[in-house]
Amino acid sequence: MKFASPLVRGRLIKRYKRFLADVALDTGKTITASCANTGSMLGLVHEGVPVWLSEHDSPTRKYRHTWEMVENDMGDGPVLVGINTSHPNKIVAEAIEAKRIKPLIGYETLKREVKYGKSSRIDILLDDPNKGRCYVEIKNVHLSRKNGAAEFPDSVTTRGAKHLRELSDMVREGHRAVMVYLIQRQDAKRFSLANDIDPDYAAAFADAQAAGVEALAYRCVLDEHGINIDRAVRVAI
């Protein structure tokens, strides 16, 4: 996924109301940026941390800038971490179409945001006359509390647990269902659940695995020009 133009750099002053952040740009200007992330962003919102923003010139936008990435250092030097949760579906869809996700290769059609379950929409629906249907749910991952270890979630997510239950229902109906954890950071070597943050999600995940829901984790390579899938990492659950 490419950005329309290269990102601009600044330093975080503060994040507030979940969806807003004040940033001091490297140009010396202070602006308010929108933040497309409903989670806690645990470990990523320290005052003064370097951040990267996209810039938009639409006259209908209230905020010209959107917070895209933050620099995070787990001890081996700073890495870029993507925090915009509106991007993962596009990143994964592009990777599937480019045959970068081997377990999801071979389906004839790919559709996004298809209604299913109980008033829900699946992120990606793959379909093929021979392989059948594959329901793909995508979660953005940016939490890391130990070097090389990516975790999900960073806050309680009842919606995430609901998605796992609905994927289980699809398996029981005879379809394939896959959870894709998209890790928007390049330092991840393994992925696991943050059981201490949301034990209910961990329980729902265990039930989903028992029902036959698959789990994949892929890390990304990020720079000021775009975000793309790098490679699969081990799911250590």
mmCIF file with all atom_site columns, N, CA and C in Angstrom, residues 182-218:
data_model
loop_
_atom_site.group_PDB
_atom_site.id
_atom_site.type_symbol
_atom_site.label_atom_id
_atom_site.label_alt_id
_atom_site.label_comp_id
_atom_site.label_asym_id
_atom_site.label_entity_id
_atom_site.label_seq_id
_atom_site.pdbx_PDB_ins_code
_atom_site.Cartn_x
_atom_site.Cartn_y
_atom_site.Cartn_z
_atom_site.occupancy
_atom_site.B_iso_or_equiv
_atom_site.pdbx_formal_charge
_atom_site.auth_seq_id
_atom_site.auth_comp_id
_atom_site.auth_asym_id
_atom_site.auth_atom_id
_atom_site.pdbx_PDB_model_num
ATOM 1   N N  . LEU A 1 182 ? -2.267  -8.709  11.341 1.00 0.00 ? 182 LEU A N  1
ATOM 2   C CA . LEU A 1 182 ? -1.321  -7.926  10.564 1.00 0.00 ? 182 LEU A CA 1
ATOM 3   C C  . LEU A 1 182 ? -0.481  -7.085  11.517 1.00 0.00 ? 182 LEU A C  1
ATOM 4   N N  . ILE A 1 183 ? 0.800   -7.404  11.607 1.00 0.00 ? 183 ILE A N  1
ATOM 5   C CA . ILE A 1 183 ? 1.708   -6.745  12.543 1.00 0.00 ? 183 ILE A CA 1
ATOM 6   C C  . ILE A 1 183 ? 2.380   -5.577  11.830 1.00 0.00 ? 183 ILE A C  1
ATOM 7   N N  . GLN A 1 184 ? 1.968   -4.377  12.180 1.00 0.00 ? 184 GLN A N  1
ATOM 8   C CA . GLN A 1 184 ? 2.524   -3.189  11.518 1.00 0.00 ? 184 GLN A CA 1
ATOM 9   C C  . GLN A 1 184 ? 3.810   -2.743  12.221 1.00 0.00 ? 184 GLN A C  1
ATOM 10  N N  . ARG A 1 185 ? 4.748   -3.649  12.296 1.00 0.00 ? 185 ARG A N  1
ATOM 11  C CA . ARG A 1 185 ? 6.078   -3.337  12.812 1.00 0.00 ? 185 ARG A CA 1
ATOM 12  C C  . ARG A 1 185 ? 7.028   -4.420  12.305 1.00 0.00 ? 185 ARG A C  1
ATOM 13  N N  . GLN A 1 186 ? 8.257   -4.027  11.975 1.00 0.00 ? 186 GLN A N  1
ATOM 14  C CA . GLN A 1 186 ? 9.171   -4.939  11.297 1.00 0.00 ? 186 GLN A CA 1
ATOM 15  C C  . GLN A 1 186 ? 10.050  -5.734  12.261 1.00 0.00 ? 186 GLN A C  1
ATOM 16  N N  . ASP A 1 187 ? 9.972   -5.449  13.561 1.00 0.00 ? 187 ASP A N  1
ATOM 17  C CA . ASP A 1 187 ? 10.844  -6.140  14.504 1.00 0.00 ? 187 ASP A CA 1
ATOM 18  C C  . ASP A 1 187 ? 10.218  -7.388  15.101 1.00 0.00 ? 187 ASP A C  1
ATOM 19  N N  . ALA A 1 188 ? 9.012   -7.749  14.670 1.00 0.00 ? 188 ALA A N  1
ATOM 20  C CA . ALA A 1 188 ? 8.326   -8.902  15.251 1.00 0.00 ? 188 ALA A CA 1
ATOM 21  C C  . ALA A 1 188 ? 8.906   -10.219 14.737 1.00 0.00 ? 188 ALA A C  1
ATOM 22  N N  . LYS A 1 189 ? 9.184   -11.120 15.661 1.00 0.00 ? 189 LYS A N  1
ATOM 23  C CA . LYS A 1 189 ? 9.655   -12.460 15.318 1.00 0.00 ? 189 LYS A CA 1
ATOM 24  C C  . LYS A 1 189 ? 8.626   -13.531 15.671 1.00 0.00 ? 189 LYS A C  1
ATOM 25  N N  . ARG A 1 190 ? 7.678   -13.167 16.519 1.00 0.00 ? 190 ARG A N  1
ATOM 26  C CA . ARG A 1 190 ? 6.623   -14.098 16.891 1.00 0.00 ? 190 ARG A CA 1
ATOM 27  C C  . ARG A 1 190 ? 5.390   -13.294 17.309 1.00 0.00 ? 190 ARG A C  1
ATOM 28  N N  . PHE A 1 191 ? 4.243   -13.980 17.335 1.00 0.00 ? 191 PHE A N  1
ATOM 29  C CA . PHE A 1 191 ? 2.993   -13.341 17.706 1.00 0.00 ? 191 PHE A CA 1
ATOM 30  C C  . PHE A 1 191 ? 2.292   -14.188 18.752 1.00 0.00 ? 191 PHE A C  1
ATOM 31  N N  . SER A 1 192 ? 1.702   -13.513 19.732 1.00 0.00 ? 192 SER A N  1
ATOM 32  C CA . SER A 1 192 ? 0.909   -14.219 20.738 1.00 0.00 ? 192 SER A CA 1
ATOM 33  C C  . SER A 1 192 ? -0.221  -13.307 21.215 1.00 0.00 ? 192 SER A C  1
ATOM 34  N N  . LEU A 1 193 ? -1.114  -13.859 22.011 1.00 0.00 ? 193 LEU A N  1
ATOM 35  C CA . LEU A 1 193 ? -2.213  -13.084 22.567 1.00 0.00 ? 193 LEU A CA 1
ATOM 36  C C  . LEU A 1 193 ? -1.797  -12.443 23.888 1.00 0.00 ? 193 LEU A C  1
ATOM 37  N N  . ALA A 1 194 ? -2.308  -11.246 24.130 1.00 0.00 ? 194 ALA A N  1
ATOM 38  C CA . ALA A 1 194 ? -2.088  -10.562 25.409 1.00 0.00 ? 194 ALA A CA 1
ATOM 39  C C  . ALA A 1 194 ? -3.184  -11.012 26.366 1.00 0.00 ? 194 ALA A C  1
ATOM 40  N N  . ASN A 1 195 ? -3.031  -12.217 26.894 1.00 0.00 ? 195 ASN A N  1
ATOM 41  C CA . ASN A 1 195 ? -4.070  -12.816 27.732 1.00 0.00 ? 195 ASN A CA 1
ATOM 42  C C  . ASN A 1 195 ? -4.380  -11.974 28.964 1.00 0.00 ? 195 ASN A C  1
ATOM 43  N N  . ASP A 1 196 ? -3.377  -11.306 29.504 1.00 0.00 ? 196 ASP A N  1
ATOM 44  C CA . ASP A 1 196 ? -3.585  -10.513 30.713 1.00 0.00 ? 196 ASP A CA 1
ATOM 45  C C  . ASP A 1 196 ? -4.396  -9.256  30.439 1.00 0.00 ? 196 ASP A C  1
ATOM 46  N N  . ILE A 1 197 ? -4.355  -8.753  29.234 1.00 0.00 ? 197 ILE A N  1
ATOM 47  C CA . ILE A 1 197 ? -5.104  -7.548  28.883 1.00 0.00 ? 197 ILE A CA 1
ATOM 48  C C  . ILE A 1 197 ? -6.569  -7.870  28.621 1.00 0.00 ? 197 ILE A C  1
ATOM 49  N N  . ASP A 1 198 ? -6.833  -8.966  27.914 1.00 0.00 ? 198 ASP A N  1
ATOM 50  C CA . ASP A 1 198 ? -8.223  -9.342  27.624 1.00 0.00 ? 198 ASP A CA 1
ATOM 51  C C  . ASP A 1 198 ? -8.372  -10.861 27.678 1.00 0.00 ? 198 ASP A C  1
ATOM 52  N N  . PRO A 1 199 ? -8.571  -11.426 28.881 1.00 0.00 ? 199 PRO A N  1
ATOM 53  C CA . PRO A 1 199 ? -8.730  -12.879 28.997 1.00 0.00 ? 199 PRO A CA 1
ATOM 54  C C  . PRO A 1 199 ? -9.950  -13.422 28.263 1.00 0.00 ? 199 PRO A C  1
ATOM 55  N N  . ASP A 1 200 ? -10.993 -12.599 28.120 1.00 0.00 ? 200 ASP A N  1
ATOM 56  C CA . ASP A 1 200 ? -12.185 -13.058 27.400 1.00 0.00 ? 200 ASP A CA 1
ATOM 57  C C  . ASP A 1 200 ? -11.877 -13.266 25.918 1.00 0.00 ? 200 ASP A C  1
ATOM 58  N N  . TYR A 1 201 ? -11.050 -12.384 25.344 1.00 0.00 ? 201 TYR A N  1
ATOM 59  C CA . TYR A 1 201 ? -10.664 -12.573 23.948 1.00 0.00 ? 201 TYR A CA 1
ATOM 60  C C  . TYR A 1 201 ? -9.825  -13.844 23.805 1.00 0.00 ? 201 TYR A C  1
ATOM 61  N N  . ALA A 1 202 ? -8.932  -14.072 24.749 1.00 0.00 ? 202 ALA A N  1
ATOM 62  C CA . ALA A 1 202 ? -8.100  -15.277 24.716 1.00 0.00 ? 202 ALA A CA 1
ATOM 63  C C  . ALA A 1 202 ? -8.960  -16.533 24.786 1.00 0.00 ? 202 ALA A C  1
ATOM 64  N N  . ALA A 1 203 ? -9.984  -16.508 25.605 1.00 0.00 ? 203 ALA A N  1
ATOM 65  C CA . ALA A 1 203 ? -10.895 -17.660 25.712 1.00 0.00 ? 203 ALA A CA 1
ATOM 66  C C  . ALA A 1 203 ? -11.664 -17.861 24.417 1.00 0.00 ? 203 ALA A C  1
ATOM 67  N N  . ALA A 1 204 ? -12.114 -16.761 23.813 1.00 0.00 ? 204 ALA A N  1
ATOM 68  C CA . ALA A 1 204 ? -12.837 -16.856 22.541 1.00 0.00 ? 204 ALA A CA 1
ATOM 69  C C  . ALA A 1 204 ? -11.923 -17.380 21.439 1.00 0.00 ? 204 ALA A C  1
ATOM 70  N N  . PHE A 1 205 ? -10.648 -16.983 21.489 1.00 0.00 ? 205 PHE A N  1
ATOM 71  C CA . PHE A 1 205 ? -9.688  -17.477 20.503 1.00 0.00 ? 205 PHE A CA 1
ATOM 72  C C  . PHE A 1 205 ? -9.487  -18.979 20.654 1.00 0.00 ? 205 PHE A C  1
ATOM 73  N N  . ALA A 1 206 ? -9.363  -19.462 21.888 1.00 0.00 ? 206 ALA A N  1
ATOM 74  C CA . ALA A 1 206 ? -9.190  -20.897 22.126 1.00 0.00 ? 206 ALA A CA 1
ATOM 75  C C  . ALA A 1 206 ? -10.398 -21.673 21.608 1.00 0.00 ? 206 ALA A C  1
ATOM 76  N N  . ASP A 1 207 ? -11.594 -21.148 21.842 1.00 0.00 ? 207 ASP A N  1
ATOM 77  C CA . ASP A 1 207 ? -12.808 -21.802 21.345 1.00 0.00 ? 207 ASP A CA 1
ATOM 78  C C  . ASP A 1 207 ? -12.823 -21.814 19.814 1.00 0.00 ? 207 ASP A C  1
ATOM 79  N N  . ALA A 1 208 ? -12.390 -20.709 19.206 1.00 0.00 ? 208 ALA A N  1
ATOM 80  C CA . ALA A 1 208 ? -12.373 -20.615 17.746 1.00 0.00 ? 208 ALA A CA 1
ATOM 81  C C  . ALA A 1 208 ? -11.382 -21.614 17.145 1.00 0.00 ? 208 ALA A C  1
ATOM 82  N N  . GLN A 1 209 ? -10.210 -21.726 17.749 1.00 0.00 ? 209 GLN A N  1
ATOM 83  C CA . GLN A 1 209 ? -9.228  -22.703 17.266 1.00 0.00 ? 209 GLN A CA 1
ATOM 84  C C  . GLN A 1 209 ? -9.775  -24.109 17.365 1.00 0.00 ? 209 GLN A C  1
ATOM 85  N N  . ALA A 1 210 ? -10.446 -24.410 18.469 1.00 0.00 ? 210 ALA A N  1
ATOM 86  C CA . ALA A 1 210 ? -11.038 -25.741 18.648 1.00 0.00 ? 210 ALA A CA 1
ATOM 87  C C  . ALA A 1 210 ? -12.107 -26.011 17.594 1.00 0.00 ? 210 ALA A C  1
ATOM 88  N N  . ALA A 1 211 ? -12.789 -24.952 17.149 1.00 0.00 ? 211 ALA A N  1
ATOM 89  C CA . ALA A 1 211 ? -13.833 -25.089 16.124 1.00 0.00 ? 211 ALA A CA 1
ATOM 90  C C  . ALA A 1 211 ? -13.246 -25.223 14.730 1.00 0.00 ? 211 ALA A C  1
ATOM 91  N N  . GLY A 1 212 ? -11.939 -24.893 14.549 1.00 0.00 ? 212 GLY A N  1
ATOM 92  C CA . GLY A 1 212 ? -11.301 -25.018 13.245 1.00 0.00 ? 212 GLY A CA 1
ATOM 93  C C  . GLY A 1 212 ? -10.926 -23.716 12.583 1.00 0.00 ? 212 GLY A C  1
ATOM 94  N N  . VAL A 1 213 ? -11.062 -22.592 13.297 1.00 0.00 ? 213 VAL A N  1
ATOM 95  C CA . VAL A 1 213 ? -10.636 -21.310 12.749 1.00 0.00 ? 213 VAL A CA 1
ATOM 96  C C  . VAL A 1 213 ? -9.106  -21.261 12.731 1.00 0.00 ? 213 VAL A C  1
ATOM 97  N N  . GLU A 1 214 ? -8.544  -20.866 11.601 1.00 0.00 ? 214 GLU A N  1
ATOM 98  C CA . GLU A 1 214 ? -7.088  -20.796 11.453 1.00 0.00 ? 214 GLU A CA 1
ATOM 99  C C  . GLU A 1 214 ? -6.575  -19.421 11.862 1.00 0.00 ? 214 GLU A C  1
ATOM 100 N N  . ALA A 1 215 ? -5.305  -19.362 12.249 1.00 0.00 ? 215 ALA A N  1
ATOM 101 C CA . ALA A 1 215 ? -4.681  -18.091 12.630 1.00 0.00 ? 215 ALA A CA 1
ATOM 102 C C  . ALA A 1 215 ? -3.365  -17.914 11.892 1.00 0.00 ? 215 ALA A C  1
ATOM 103 N N  . LEU A 1 216 ? -3.213  -16.767 11.232 1.00 0.00 ? 216 LEU A N  1
ATOM 104 C CA . LEU A 1 216 ? -1.983  -16.413 10.528 1.00 0.00 ? 216 LEU A CA 1
ATOM 105 C C  . LEU A 1 216 ? -1.497  -15.064 11.046 1.00 0.00 ? 216 LEU A C  1
ATOM 106 N N  . ALA A 1 217 ? -0.192  -14.873 11.077 1.00 0.00 ? 217 ALA A N  1
ATOM 107 C CA . ALA A 1 217 ? 0.372   -13.589 11.476 1.00 0.00 ? 217 ALA A CA 1
ATOM 108 C C  . ALA A 1 217 ? 1.448   -13.190 10.474 1.00 0.00 ? 217 ALA A C  1
ATOM 109 N N  . TYR A 1 218 ? 1.375   -11.953 10.015 1.00 0.00 ? 218 TYR A N  1
ATOM 110 C CA . TYR A 1 218 ? 2.339   -11.424 9.052  1.00 0.00 ? 218 TYR A CA 1
ATOM 111 C C  . TYR A 1 218 ? 2.823   -10.061 9.532  1.00 0.00 ? 218 TYR A C  1
#
